[in-house]
Amino acid sequence: MSIRIGILGYGNLGRGVEKAVNVCDDMELVGVFSRRDPGSVKVDSGAAVYHVDSLPEMTDKIDVLIICGGSATDLPEMTPKYAKLFNVIDSFDTHANIPVHFANVDAAAKEAGKIGIISCGWDPGMFSLNRLYAHSVLPGGKDYTFWGRGVSQGHSDAIRRIDGVKDARQYTVPVPEALDSVRAGENPELTTRQKHTRVCYVVAEEGADQDKIRNEIVTMPNYFADYDTTVYFITEEEMKLEHSGLPHGGSVIYSGTTGGTKNADGTTSELNTHVIEYSLKLDSNPEFTGSVLTAYARAAFRMNQNGESGAKTVFDIAPALISPLSGDEIRAHML
């Protein structure tokens, strides 16, 4: 039985999901749903295109709706709304607002008897799992997450929402000295600003106030205000030539200890130090993120088939549920 997938939103992430679904033997793409005129949307795979307003009529045709909107304004509204109609999954990545988003989706999904998986991708998502595994195996240690150098889709989208911005790319860049210190096991105390810088390339609309745009970017809460942020204004031609790709990646590094003997004065001796590092190097951020969403769509379908409902994160989902392989195959080849 094929899992019937709908894609809401057809930007870079929607195209990434489309590619991932089309290589899954246990899935079929029912269609792409857009706020644009369907006739104006050219879909790479030739799948059907519908206006978003037709979604309420498709509840018996879609098993999982993968929502490919932006975290700044789209997903807080879209995911709870459509969790009342479908099993849904999103890549909400505003870390500070995840608890509120989870609660909103949980209420909607439970009311409808559906599954809503939020904040699924590589961070939050795969990196989240590695932070949790490391903390669980080596309690009391310290974790560090470094992103980039790479293009952040969510941050780029947030810039494009600013009045006067025609196009934008935002690169997240680790501070080399901070990264070296963590890998050396020095466990430095680092502020947000000391770990990463942000570099923005912006194509402004003709006549737009560039100083106003720059100020809106560097003061944007949750996105840029806590970082040293540099903004460059460039032409459309420069954007196409120098920033058409969407690479990304990063590392989760965790340092913890085992062993040791407690002394009478409360100190501990003879500790062994362990450093865990998980890293990604991605040629295409949206295609990789789309692949993660697609795998977890499989889990959303299976969990709902088993009678589960409500909001979930990657923490709540057993690894076997995202695999197309059987339990026997997984145990034989991957355990």
XYZ file of C-alpha atoms in Angstrom:
335
model
C 0.000 0.000 0.000
C 1.451 3.344 -1.063
C 1.466 6.248 1.357
C -0.292 9.123 -0.398
C 1.658 12.361 0.003
C 0.619 15.963 -0.543
C 3.143 18.813 -0.640
C 2.034 22.249 0.541
C 4.341 24.913 -0.841
C 6.606 24.591 -3.864
C 9.758 26.535 -3.174
C 13.197 25.021 -2.653
C 12.040 22.749 0.160
C 8.918 21.618 -1.701
C 11.080 20.613 -4.657
C 13.384 18.730 -2.299
C 10.437 16.789 -0.873
C 9.185 16.064 -4.376
C 12.535 14.501 -5.335
C 12.578 12.423 -2.147
C 9.009 11.133 -2.517
C 9.595 10.130 -6.119
C 12.403 7.716 -5.182
C 10.372 6.026 -2.414
C 8.724 2.804 -3.593
C 6.175 2.925 -0.777
C 4.943 6.471 -1.522
C 3.038 8.289 -4.238
C 2.777 12.028 -4.768
C -0.883 12.995 -4.979
C -0.144 16.607 -5.785
C 1.447 19.924 -4.994
C -0.641 22.642 -3.337
C 0.218 26.301 -3.747
C -1.093 29.756 -2.907
C -0.162 30.730 -6.456
C -2.267 30.169 -9.565
C -1.804 26.423 -10.264
C -1.339 27.165 -13.946
C 1.739 29.244 -13.133
C 3.474 26.483 -11.131
C 5.746 24.220 -13.166
C 6.348 20.987 -11.249
C 9.530 19.068 -12.064
C 7.920 15.611 -11.805
C 4.745 16.511 -13.673
C 2.605 15.943 -10.572
C -0.804 17.581 -10.378
C -0.909 21.123 -8.994
C -3.835 22.447 -6.961
C -4.657 25.710 -5.269
C -4.282 25.555 -1.488
C -8.014 26.278 -1.111
C -8.797 22.811 -2.500
C -7.096 21.001 0.398
C -10.285 20.558 2.497
C -11.732 18.549 -0.408
C -8.728 16.149 -0.429
C -8.953 14.632 3.048
C -9.769 11.180 1.640
C -6.959 11.319 -0.945
C -3.925 12.312 1.171
C -2.380 10.282 3.993
C 0.299 12.814 4.986
C 0.586 16.493 4.079
C 4.188 17.729 4.124
C 4.102 21.465 4.816
C 6.966 23.358 3.188
C 6.412 26.913 4.390
C 8.650 29.290 6.269
C 8.977 29.261 10.040
C 8.648 33.021 10.420
C 4.991 33.375 9.391
C 3.745 30.307 7.488
C 4.163 27.302 9.748
C 2.742 28.784 12.983
C -0.527 29.225 11.106
C -0.467 26.405 8.558
C 0.535 23.413 10.660
C -2.200 23.704 13.328
C -4.749 24.572 10.613
C -4.069 21.532 8.474
C -3.489 19.188 11.432
C -7.270 19.394 11.797
C -7.605 17.720 8.374
C -4.520 15.569 7.736
C -1.521 13.893 9.289
C 1.053 16.656 8.852
C 4.766 17.246 9.133
C 6.811 20.454 9.097
C 10.351 21.767 9.528
C 9.620 24.573 12.016
C 13.058 25.812 13.069
C 12.556 28.827 15.339
C 14.024 27.002 18.341
C 12.789 29.480 20.953
C 9.170 29.078 19.823
C 9.049 25.273 19.500
C 7.165 24.694 22.809
C 4.333 27.046 21.764
C 4.196 25.595 18.251
C 4.111 22.059 19.668
C 1.206 22.909 21.974
C -0.810 24.488 19.140
C -0.286 21.536 16.805
C -0.909 19.025 19.605
C -4.323 20.497 20.389
C -5.388 20.557 16.747
C -4.096 17.082 15.911
C -5.617 15.421 18.965
C -8.986 17.002 18.231
C -8.887 15.518 14.724
C -7.302 12.191 15.656
C -4.254 12.960 13.491
C -0.461 12.970 13.889
C 1.464 16.241 13.596
C 5.249 15.927 13.473
C 6.963 19.285 13.948
C 10.511 20.621 13.702
C 11.747 17.823 11.491
C 14.879 18.205 9.408
C 18.534 18.206 10.352
C 18.438 20.955 12.992
C 16.032 20.729 14.609
C 15.781 17.045 13.752
C 18.856 14.869 13.240
C 21.096 17.133 15.340
C 18.447 17.153 18.078
C 18.638 13.364 18.321
C 22.402 13.437 18.600
C 22.286 16.015 21.383
C 19.795 13.845 23.280
C 21.761 10.617 22.750
C 24.985 12.239 23.945
C 23.391 13.760 27.059
C 21.755 10.426 27.875
C 24.921 8.352 27.471
C 27.246 10.821 29.222
C 25.122 12.789 31.718
C 26.529 16.043 32.955
C 28.605 16.812 29.889
C 28.448 19.816 27.594
C 27.176 20.073 24.033
C 27.982 22.555 21.295
C 26.250 22.928 17.945
C 27.900 24.666 15.024
C 26.089 25.360 11.750
C 27.661 26.124 8.380
C 29.245 27.518 6.535
C 26.001 27.316 4.612
C 22.767 28.891 3.464
C 19.978 28.931 6.031
C 16.630 28.601 4.246
C 14.630 29.872 7.214
C 16.818 32.925 7.780
C 16.928 33.706 4.064
C 13.140 33.475 3.952
C 12.845 35.816 6.938
C 14.911 38.437 5.093
C 12.824 38.064 1.933
C 9.710 38.925 3.976
C 11.095 42.411 4.662
C 9.540 45.199 2.581
C 11.878 46.250 -0.212
C 13.748 42.925 -0.441
C 13.597 41.169 -3.805
C 15.867 38.217 -2.988
C 18.257 37.184 -0.219
C 20.688 34.501 0.917
C 21.932 34.214 4.490
C 25.089 32.285 5.322
C 25.709 30.974 8.829
C 29.443 30.843 9.558
C 31.095 29.167 12.589
C 33.744 31.216 14.374
C 36.946 29.165 13.744
C 38.520 29.867 17.136
C 35.410 28.656 18.959
C 35.200 25.479 16.893
C 38.870 24.650 17.463
C 38.531 25.176 21.218
C 35.553 22.827 21.482
C 37.207 20.095 19.405
C 40.251 20.340 21.681
C 38.029 19.453 24.640
C 38.508 22.816 26.354
C 34.751 23.195 27.059
C 34.711 26.984 26.657
C 31.789 29.105 27.795
C 30.543 30.631 24.552
C 27.806 33.151 23.912
C 25.638 32.905 20.814
C 27.638 35.735 19.288
C 30.948 33.982 19.954
C 29.937 30.778 18.133
C 28.626 32.059 14.794
C 28.486 35.048 12.536
C 25.801 35.691 9.919
C 26.469 37.049 6.439
C 23.542 38.286 4.339
C 23.444 38.981 0.612
C 20.424 41.032 -0.377
C 18.920 42.138 -3.685
C 16.854 45.228 -2.914
C 13.889 46.475 -4.884
C 14.625 49.535 -6.998
C 14.393 52.632 -4.820
C 14.223 50.674 -1.553
C 15.800 52.186 1.564
C 18.860 49.991 2.072
C 19.707 51.430 5.476
C 16.205 50.597 6.686
C 16.462 47.056 5.326
C 19.875 46.561 6.960
C 18.549 47.760 10.312
C 15.503 45.459 10.123
C 17.791 42.506 9.452
C 20.381 43.066 12.167
C 17.740 43.784 14.828
C 15.395 40.886 13.959
C 14.745 38.868 17.155
C 15.392 35.092 17.117
C 17.185 35.411 13.765
C 19.920 38.080 13.768
C 19.798 40.286 16.851
C 22.075 38.003 18.912
C 24.758 37.636 16.218
C 27.389 39.766 14.525
C 25.600 40.187 11.207
C 27.008 41.655 7.992
C 24.691 42.723 5.170
C 25.847 43.111 1.561
C 23.611 44.522 -1.165
C 24.228 42.923 -4.545
C 22.590 42.741 -7.982
C 20.319 39.989 -9.276
C 23.082 38.918 -11.642
C 25.558 38.560 -8.775
C 23.010 36.524 -6.822
C 22.541 34.102 -9.725
C 26.255 33.769 -10.430
C 27.621 33.507 -6.891
C 24.778 32.341 -4.624
C 22.539 30.005 -6.639
C 23.497 26.902 -4.652
C 22.084 25.983 -1.253
C 24.858 24.134 0.614
C 24.874 23.719 4.377
C 26.049 21.470 7.179
C 27.489 21.585 10.647
C 28.464 19.602 13.713
C 27.171 18.573 17.112
C 30.093 18.143 19.508
C 29.647 16.773 23.020
C 32.270 16.376 25.723
C 31.596 14.219 28.767
C 33.345 12.018 31.287
C 33.127 8.569 32.835
C 34.773 6.859 35.772
C 36.397 8.769 38.545
C 36.547 8.395 42.296
C 34.798 10.766 44.690
C 37.203 12.197 47.238
C 36.382 13.204 50.791
C 36.459 16.875 49.802
C 33.819 16.311 47.127
C 36.159 16.415 44.132
C 36.435 13.596 41.615
C 39.678 12.076 40.331
C 40.712 9.671 37.592
C 38.123 10.848 35.077
C 38.177 9.702 31.452
C 37.076 12.283 28.898
C 35.069 11.409 25.772
C 34.246 13.638 22.795
C 31.326 12.762 20.540
C 31.021 14.496 17.165
C 28.280 14.148 14.568
C 28.614 16.192 11.406
C 26.878 16.814 8.099
C 28.187 18.271 4.853
C 25.307 18.946 2.493
C 25.467 19.924 -1.163
C 21.768 20.827 -1.023
C 20.160 21.899 2.229
C 16.569 21.728 0.866
C 17.017 18.328 -0.759
C 18.474 16.820 2.412
C 15.818 18.448 4.612
C 13.155 17.251 2.179
C 14.512 13.722 2.475
C 14.284 13.853 6.272
C 10.699 15.142 6.115
C 9.774 12.386 3.690
C 11.211 9.650 5.909
C 9.310 10.975 8.915
C 6.118 11.218 6.848
C 6.309 7.430 6.760
C 6.370 7.413 10.559
C 3.422 9.817 10.765
C 1.336 7.491 8.611
C 2.306 4.368 10.550
C 1.688 5.941 13.951
C -1.733 7.183 12.912
C -2.584 3.759 11.482
C -1.802 2.397 14.951
C -4.312 4.779 16.519
C -1.926 7.447 17.793
C -2.658 11.167 17.574
C -1.253 14.521 18.650
C 1.976 16.411 18.060
C 5.278 14.532 17.924
C 8.952 15.393 17.494
C 11.877 13.217 16.436
C 12.347 12.403 20.134
C 9.029 10.532 20.187
C 9.556 8.363 17.107
C 11.335 5.010 17.039
C 13.992 4.828 14.291
C 12.393 1.747 12.720
C 9.260 3.756 11.935
C 11.052 5.976 9.436
C 12.608 3.111 7.454
C 11.019 1.498 4.398
C 12.726 -1.755 5.411
C 11.156 -4.455 7.560
C 12.262 -5.125 11.103
C 13.979 -8.324 9.964
C 15.947 -6.440 7.293
C 17.015 -3.706 9.691
C 18.210 -6.181 12.298
C 20.051 -8.294 9.730
C 21.922 -5.461 8.012
C 22.162 -2.436 10.321
C 22.201 -3.544 13.941
